[in-house]
XYZ file of N, CA and C in Angstrom:
468
model
N 1.842 -1.131 -6.584
C 2.170 -2.683 -5.893
C 1.235 -3.321 -5.563
N 0.897 -4.463 -5.669
C -0.057 -5.523 -5.037
C 0.623 -6.566 -4.878
N 0.335 -8.228 -4.105
C 0.647 -9.229 -4.180
C -1.090 -9.990 -4.310
N -1.045 -10.780 -5.114
C -1.989 -11.661 -5.544
C -1.854 -13.160 -5.209
N -2.523 -13.786 -4.891
C -2.490 -15.245 -4.286
C -3.425 -15.928 -5.150
N -3.101 -17.061 -5.944
C -3.972 -17.768 -6.700
C -4.655 -18.693 -5.916
N -5.131 -18.982 -5.734
C -6.017 -20.103 -4.980
C -5.048 -21.044 -3.776
N -4.824 -20.276 -2.727
C -3.677 -20.626 -1.998
C -4.238 -21.770 -1.530
N -3.514 -22.843 -1.202
C -3.732 -24.066 -0.578
C -3.233 -24.376 1.031
N -2.344 -23.578 1.502
C -1.588 -23.590 2.661
C -2.269 -22.429 3.636
N -2.871 -22.469 4.524
C -3.058 -21.052 5.521
C -2.092 -20.674 5.947
N -0.933 -21.415 6.340
C 0.154 -20.676 6.991
C 1.152 -19.590 6.140
N 0.809 -20.412 4.497
C 1.866 -19.487 3.706
C 0.828 -18.331 3.277
N -0.800 -18.363 3.333
C -1.241 -17.297 2.944
C -1.032 -16.230 4.165
N -1.342 -16.696 5.018
C -0.967 -15.870 6.668
C 0.375 -14.951 6.417
N 1.114 -15.372 6.131
C 2.912 -15.151 6.262
C 2.684 -14.177 4.828
N 2.064 -13.989 3.753
C 2.123 -13.265 2.686
C 1.107 -11.917 3.223
N 0.248 -12.369 3.686
C -0.934 -11.525 4.213
C -0.198 -10.532 5.327
N 0.905 -10.860 6.119
C 1.651 -10.580 7.333
C 2.433 -9.892 6.410
N 3.398 -10.413 5.254
C 4.153 -9.245 4.679
C 3.486 -8.379 3.908
N 2.402 -8.412 3.499
C 1.542 -7.094 2.899
C 1.298 -6.336 3.948
N 1.209 -6.671 4.946
C 1.002 -5.436 6.240
C 2.202 -4.719 6.454
N 2.946 -5.793 6.609
C 4.325 -4.767 7.265
C 5.016 -3.919 6.148
N 4.615 -4.401 4.824
C 5.347 -3.489 3.728
C 4.541 -2.531 2.848
N 3.344 -2.427 3.728
C 2.043 -1.379 3.317
C 1.843 -1.732 1.880
N 1.597 -3.380 1.324
C 1.391 -3.770 0.156
C -0.008 -4.534 0.390
N -1.181 -3.923 -0.595
C -2.253 -4.813 -0.491
C -1.916 -6.041 -0.940
N -3.172 -7.223 -0.692
C -2.993 -8.615 -1.071
C -4.396 -8.952 -1.758
N -4.343 -9.554 -2.685
C -5.802 -10.139 -3.183
C -5.679 -11.871 -3.013
N -6.739 -12.302 -2.754
C -6.984 -13.995 -2.235
C -7.935 -14.152 -3.603
N -7.396 -14.739 -3.882
C -8.428 -15.479 -5.389
C -8.957 -16.786 -5.176
N -10.579 -16.810 -4.673
C -10.805 -17.967 -4.564
C -10.817 -19.215 -5.632
N -11.008 -20.166 -5.423
C -11.248 -20.920 -3.941
C -9.597 -21.156 -3.543
N -9.739 -20.866 -2.068
C -8.847 -21.290 -1.203
C -8.943 -23.107 -0.798
N -7.757 -23.492 -0.444
C -7.757 -24.758 -0.004
C -8.016 -24.930 1.540
N -8.468 -23.739 1.997
C -8.689 -23.857 3.573
C -9.854 -22.545 3.851
N -10.568 -22.631 4.937
C -11.554 -21.429 5.281
C -10.482 -20.325 5.827
N -11.438 -19.305 5.509
C -10.304 -17.828 6.304
C -10.210 -17.648 7.764
N -11.155 -18.560 8.377
C -11.193 -18.705 9.941
C -10.397 -19.661 10.133
N -9.565 -20.341 9.318
C -8.624 -21.181 10.017
C -7.563 -20.524 10.633
N -7.516 -21.669 12.183
C -6.535 -21.077 13.129
C -4.904 -20.765 12.534
N -4.647 -21.518 11.352
C -3.232 -21.583 10.986
C -3.088 -20.221 10.578
N -4.249 -20.304 9.861
C -3.896 -18.589 8.914
C -3.537 -17.587 9.985
N -4.599 -17.486 10.825
C -4.785 -16.595 11.730
C -3.323 -16.620 12.724
N -2.624 -17.927 13.188
C -1.661 -17.982 13.925
C -0.367 -17.381 12.970
N -0.480 -17.628 11.501
C 0.630 -17.271 10.534
C 0.460 -15.531 10.681
N -0.531 -15.220 10.142
C -0.557 -13.897 10.259
C -0.575 -12.909 11.524
N -0.884 -13.429 12.381
C -0.748 -12.917 14.072
C -1.614 -11.714 13.678
N -1.394 -10.661 14.764
C -2.020 -9.463 14.682
C -2.165 -8.584 13.334
N -1.280 -9.016 12.492
C -1.254 -8.355 11.483
C -2.536 -8.531 10.173
N -3.104 -9.436 10.577
C -4.223 -9.654 9.602
C -5.533 -8.505 9.700
N -5.032 -8.145 10.991
C -6.610 -6.823 10.982
C -5.731 -5.617 10.436
N -4.143 -5.557 10.229
C -3.798 -4.279 9.790
C -3.572 -4.402 7.986
N -3.848 -5.681 7.576
C -3.775 -5.788 6.124
C -5.122 -5.419 5.706
N -4.472 -4.953 4.185
C -5.122 -4.575 3.067
C -5.702 -5.509 2.400
N -6.818 -6.631 2.775
C -6.865 -7.858 2.067
C -8.102 -7.787 0.930
N -8.000 -7.936 -0.008
C -9.038 -8.115 -1.050
C -9.525 -9.631 -1.392
N -10.687 -10.302 -1.425
C -10.849 -11.227 -1.745
C -11.772 -11.448 -3.248
N -11.673 -12.247 -3.957
C -12.388 -12.244 -5.115
C -12.914 -13.893 -5.484
N -13.871 -13.825 -5.963
C -14.756 -15.063 -5.829
C -14.191 -16.224 -6.761
N -13.302 -15.676 -7.838
C -12.321 -16.349 -8.618
C -11.853 -15.477 -9.723
N -10.725 -16.152 -10.466
C -9.899 -15.281 -11.395
C -10.306 -14.227 -12.133
N -11.755 -14.540 -12.767
C -12.680 -13.420 -13.755
C -12.832 -12.430 -12.692
N -13.198 -12.644 -11.724
C -13.560 -11.487 -10.683
C -12.208 -10.567 -10.386
N -11.089 -11.143 -10.012
C -9.957 -11.025 -9.885
C -9.461 -9.626 -11.127
N -9.496 -10.642 -12.159
C -9.494 -9.579 -13.611
C -10.179 -8.275 -14.055
N -11.525 -8.731 -13.334
C -12.357 -7.719 -13.416
C -11.823 -6.062 -12.400
N -11.491 -6.625 -11.188
C -11.092 -5.622 -10.476
C -9.765 -5.038 -10.966
N -8.753 -5.842 -11.459
C -7.236 -5.525 -11.789
C -7.795 -4.562 -13.095
N -8.621 -4.820 -14.283
C -8.682 -4.296 -15.321
C -8.973 -2.902 -14.768
N -9.613 -2.606 -13.701
C -10.532 -1.227 -13.353
C -9.276 -0.334 -12.928
N -7.901 -1.069 -12.486
C -7.062 -0.690 -11.659
C -5.803 -0.244 -12.728
N -5.775 -0.946 -13.800
C -4.404 -0.969 -14.430
C -3.406 -1.462 -14.119
N -2.193 -1.282 -14.681
C -0.838 -2.121 -14.070
C -0.722 -3.670 -14.857
N 0.617 -3.736 -14.788
C 0.753 -5.066 -15.167
C 0.642 -6.585 -14.205
N 0.227 -7.478 -15.039
C 0.137 -8.671 -13.964
C 1.423 -9.361 -14.259
N 2.243 -9.784 -13.092
C 3.718 -10.208 -13.022
C 3.347 -11.672 -12.443
N 3.865 -12.740 -13.144
C 3.829 -13.941 -12.345
C 4.988 -14.612 -11.990
N 4.726 -15.201 -10.913
C 6.215 -15.532 -9.899
C 6.178 -17.054 -10.317
N 7.193 -17.402 -11.082
C 6.530 -19.014 -11.707
C 8.166 -19.611 -11.688
N 7.806 -20.921 -11.547
C 9.305 -21.952 -11.696
C 9.396 -21.734 -13.393
N 8.322 -21.445 -13.914
C 8.422 -21.547 -15.285
C 9.018 -19.901 -16.155
N 9.269 -19.073 -15.288
C 9.504 -17.834 -15.511
C 10.794 -17.770 -16.492
N 11.032 -16.703 -17.316
C 12.268 -16.409 -17.973
C 13.248 -15.806 -17.668
N 12.639 -14.745 -16.660
C 13.549 -13.341 -16.378
C 13.639 -13.281 -14.846
N 14.849 -12.990 -14.110
C 15.322 -13.148 -12.878
C 14.674 -11.633 -12.501
N 13.969 -11.759 -11.281
C 13.705 -10.588 -10.908
C 14.592 -9.115 -10.929
N 15.936 -9.338 -10.609
C 16.696 -8.329 -10.543
C 17.130 -8.147 -11.514
N 16.633 -8.594 -12.822
C 17.031 -8.208 -14.257
C 15.736 -7.310 -15.028
N 14.702 -7.435 -13.972
C 13.411 -6.816 -14.659
C 13.212 -5.578 -13.848
N 12.481 -4.751 -14.659
C 12.239 -3.242 -14.576
C 10.537 -3.272 -14.124
N 10.454 -3.267 -12.533
C 9.384 -3.372 -12.072
C 8.832 -1.727 -11.893
N 7.358 -1.799 -12.045
C 6.786 -0.437 -11.952
C 5.763 -0.311 -10.503
N 5.901 0.884 -9.988
C 4.648 0.914 -8.905
C 3.306 0.112 -8.999
N 2.755 -0.106 -10.127
C 1.257 -0.447 -10.363
C 1.510 -1.844 -10.440
N 2.446 -2.625 -10.625
C 2.688 -3.890 -10.929
C 1.379 -4.841 -9.949
N 1.106 -5.896 -10.339
C 0.567 -6.661 -9.422
C 1.238 -7.994 -9.580
N 2.003 -8.590 -8.175
C 2.965 -9.726 -8.392
C 2.139 -11.047 -7.802
N 1.570 -11.971 -8.901
C 0.620 -13.472 -8.737
C 1.428 -14.062 -8.357
N 1.135 -14.992 -7.375
C 1.945 -16.479 -6.831
C 0.835 -17.652 -6.952
N 1.362 -18.595 -7.503
C 0.381 -19.929 -7.785
C -0.018 -20.653 -6.502
N -0.482 -21.686 -6.430
C -0.747 -22.577 -5.871
C 0.069 -23.025 -5.286
N 0.286 -23.788 -4.077
C 1.841 -24.297 -3.630
C 1.618 -25.839 -4.285
N 0.419 -26.430 -4.627
C 0.264 -27.743 -5.010
C 0.427 -27.767 -6.518
N 0.331 -26.532 -7.204
C 0.297 -26.783 -9.138
C 0.815 -25.391 -9.440
N 1.205 -24.693 -8.764
C 1.425 -23.390 -9.642
C 0.296 -22.325 -9.763
N 0.802 -21.736 -11.167
C -0.345 -21.020 -11.843
C -0.802 -21.717 -13.059
N -1.994 -21.784 -13.539
C -2.676 -22.362 -14.502
C -2.135 -21.895 -15.760
N -2.295 -22.230 -17.494
C -1.790 -22.100 -18.237
C -2.611 -20.663 -18.505
N -3.678 -20.382 -18.275
C -4.610 -19.266 -18.501
C -3.951 -18.179 -17.969
N -3.406 -18.296 -16.669
C -3.069 -17.130 -15.971
C -1.380 -16.871 -16.646
N -0.499 -17.771 -16.764
C 0.703 -17.804 -17.490
C 0.544 -16.757 -18.886
N -0.716 -17.375 -19.640
C -1.068 -16.508 -20.644
C -1.367 -15.311 -20.623
N -2.099 -14.593 -19.414
C -2.306 -13.141 -19.418
C -1.253 -12.749 -19.181
N -0.384 -13.052 -18.280
C 0.687 -12.389 -17.482
C 1.549 -11.613 -18.354
N 1.843 -10.226 -18.000
C 2.897 -9.611 -18.784
C 4.301 -9.964 -18.721
N 4.446 -10.520 -17.419
C 5.811 -11.237 -17.346
C 6.112 -12.357 -16.568
N 6.623 -13.488 -16.714
C 6.955 -14.381 -15.827
C 8.398 -14.210 -15.094
N 8.439 -14.050 -13.913
C 9.667 -14.168 -13.234
C 10.009 -15.734 -12.670
N 11.412 -15.727 -12.437
C 11.903 -16.802 -11.571
C 13.273 -16.646 -11.189
N 13.348 -16.804 -9.628
C 14.183 -16.747 -9.061
C 15.413 -17.521 -9.295
N 16.615 -17.357 -9.251
C 17.597 -18.184 -9.512
C 18.129 -18.950 -8.381
N 18.225 -20.184 -8.481
C 18.835 -21.174 -7.456
C 19.792 -22.027 -8.126
N 20.398 -22.732 -7.183
C 21.473 -23.490 -7.334
C 20.614 -24.968 -8.327
N 21.750 -25.470 -8.875
C 21.532 -26.559 -9.978
C 20.569 -27.738 -8.924
N 19.667 -28.228 -9.509
C 18.733 -29.386 -8.751
C 17.518 -29.008 -7.864
N 17.541 -27.670 -7.625
C 16.429 -26.616 -6.505
C 15.104 -26.903 -7.526
N 14.397 -26.949 -6.795
C 13.272 -27.168 -7.781
C 12.106 -26.070 -7.482
N 11.979 -25.736 -6.242
C 11.689 -24.284 -5.983
C 11.599 -23.984 -4.324
N 11.357 -22.569 -4.163
C 11.203 -21.945 -3.108
C 9.836 -22.509 -2.260
N 9.862 -21.700 -1.109
C 8.549 -21.920 -0.392
C 8.046 -20.622 -1.090
N 6.241 -20.253 -1.250
C 5.904 -19.313 -2.036
C 6.036 -17.998 -1.067
N 5.986 -18.349 0.190
C 6.080 -17.055 0.997
C 7.417 -16.196 1.061
N 8.357 -17.176 1.020
C 9.919 -16.737 0.977
C 9.878 -16.028 -0.283
N 9.521 -16.747 -1.745
C 9.456 -16.345 -3.051
C 8.915 -14.994 -3.071
N 7.749 -14.903 -2.178
C 6.770 -13.541 -2.459
C 7.992 -12.378 -1.904
N 8.539 -12.751 -0.758
C 8.916 -11.707 0.194
C 10.439 -11.320 -0.912
N 10.977 -12.137 -1.351
C 12.304 -11.823 -1.880
C 11.896 -11.192 -3.132
N 11.211 -11.382 -4.103
C 10.514 -10.482 -5.271
C 9.975 -9.211 -4.792
N 9.553 -9.107 -3.914
C 8.584 -8.013 -3.268
C 9.494 -7.152 -2.921
N 10.655 -7.140 -1.956
C 11.494 -6.730 -1.651
C 12.197 -6.003 -2.734
N 12.706 -6.813 -3.895
C 13.360 -6.057 -5.123
C 12.500 -5.211 -5.791
N 11.103 -5.209 -5.715
C 9.865 -4.705 -6.598
C 9.684 -3.256 -5.788
N 9.783 -3.283 -4.409
C 9.683 -2.030 -4.077
C 10.906 -1.392 -3.768
N 12.221 -1.781 -3.971
C 13.438 -1.192 -3.474
C 13.656 -0.635 -5.245
N 13.260 -1.174 -6.257
C 13.169 -0.566 -7.286
C 12.322 0.786 -7.752
N 11.117 0.449 -7.478
C 10.119 1.570 -7.210
C 10.294 2.483 -6.161
N 11.238 2.520 -5.267
C 11.469 3.373 -4.067
C 10.401 3.373 -3.100
N 9.461 2.447 -2.905
C 8.224 2.048 -2.348
C 8.747 1.499 -1.209
N 9.912 1.218 -1.001
C 10.137 0.417 0.670
C 9.865 1.239 1.588
N 8.912 0.759 2.777
C 8.461 1.881 3.631
C 9.929 2.575 4.667
N 9.738 3.380 4.851
C 10.961 3.844 5.526
C 11.110 3.477 6.869
N 12.259 3.476 7.255
C 12.584 2.916 8.716
C 12.349 3.896 9.741
N 11.609 3.549 10.979
C 11.437 4.720 11.823
C 12.392 4.914 12.604
N 13.613 3.990 12.894
C 14.530 4.136 13.695
C 15.650 5.043 13.055
N 15.395 5.283 11.602
C 16.318 5.909 11.057
C 16.228 7.520 10.749
C-alpha cells in the first residue's frame, strides 16, 4: 500500500499526509511540481518529527512516478470527487497506490484515465469535498483494514 500526492499545493496538507504515512507504515510518493518547497516551515510544522520517520519518495513529474510504479506493479486508485465507487464497497489489495490530487484542481484527466478505479467518499447533499488529508486518512484506514495491514496497537 502506498499514498501518492499529485502536485500538492498546500504544505500543511502534504505534511499531514506524510505524517499519516509514517504513523501507518505506508510510503508516500510526492509527484512534483509542488506548490511549495520541501524546506517550507509549514510542511515541517505539520509533519513534525515524523518527516524523518516517513518513507518519502519524490518524483520529478507524473511520467517519472509512472515509471517507478510500473516497476512495482499494483493498481492506481484515484481518490476523487468524480469517483464512482465508495471506498467501503471497493476491494483493496495490499499493493494498491492511493493517489490524491491537487487541492486547487484535483487530478488531471490523464491521471483519471490511467486509474484502475476512482473512489469517492459519500457526503451529505450539498457538500463538495473534504480536506485532502482527511480524505486520505479515511480511505487509507479502510484500505489497511481490508488488507489486514493496519499496524498493531502496542498497548494491546
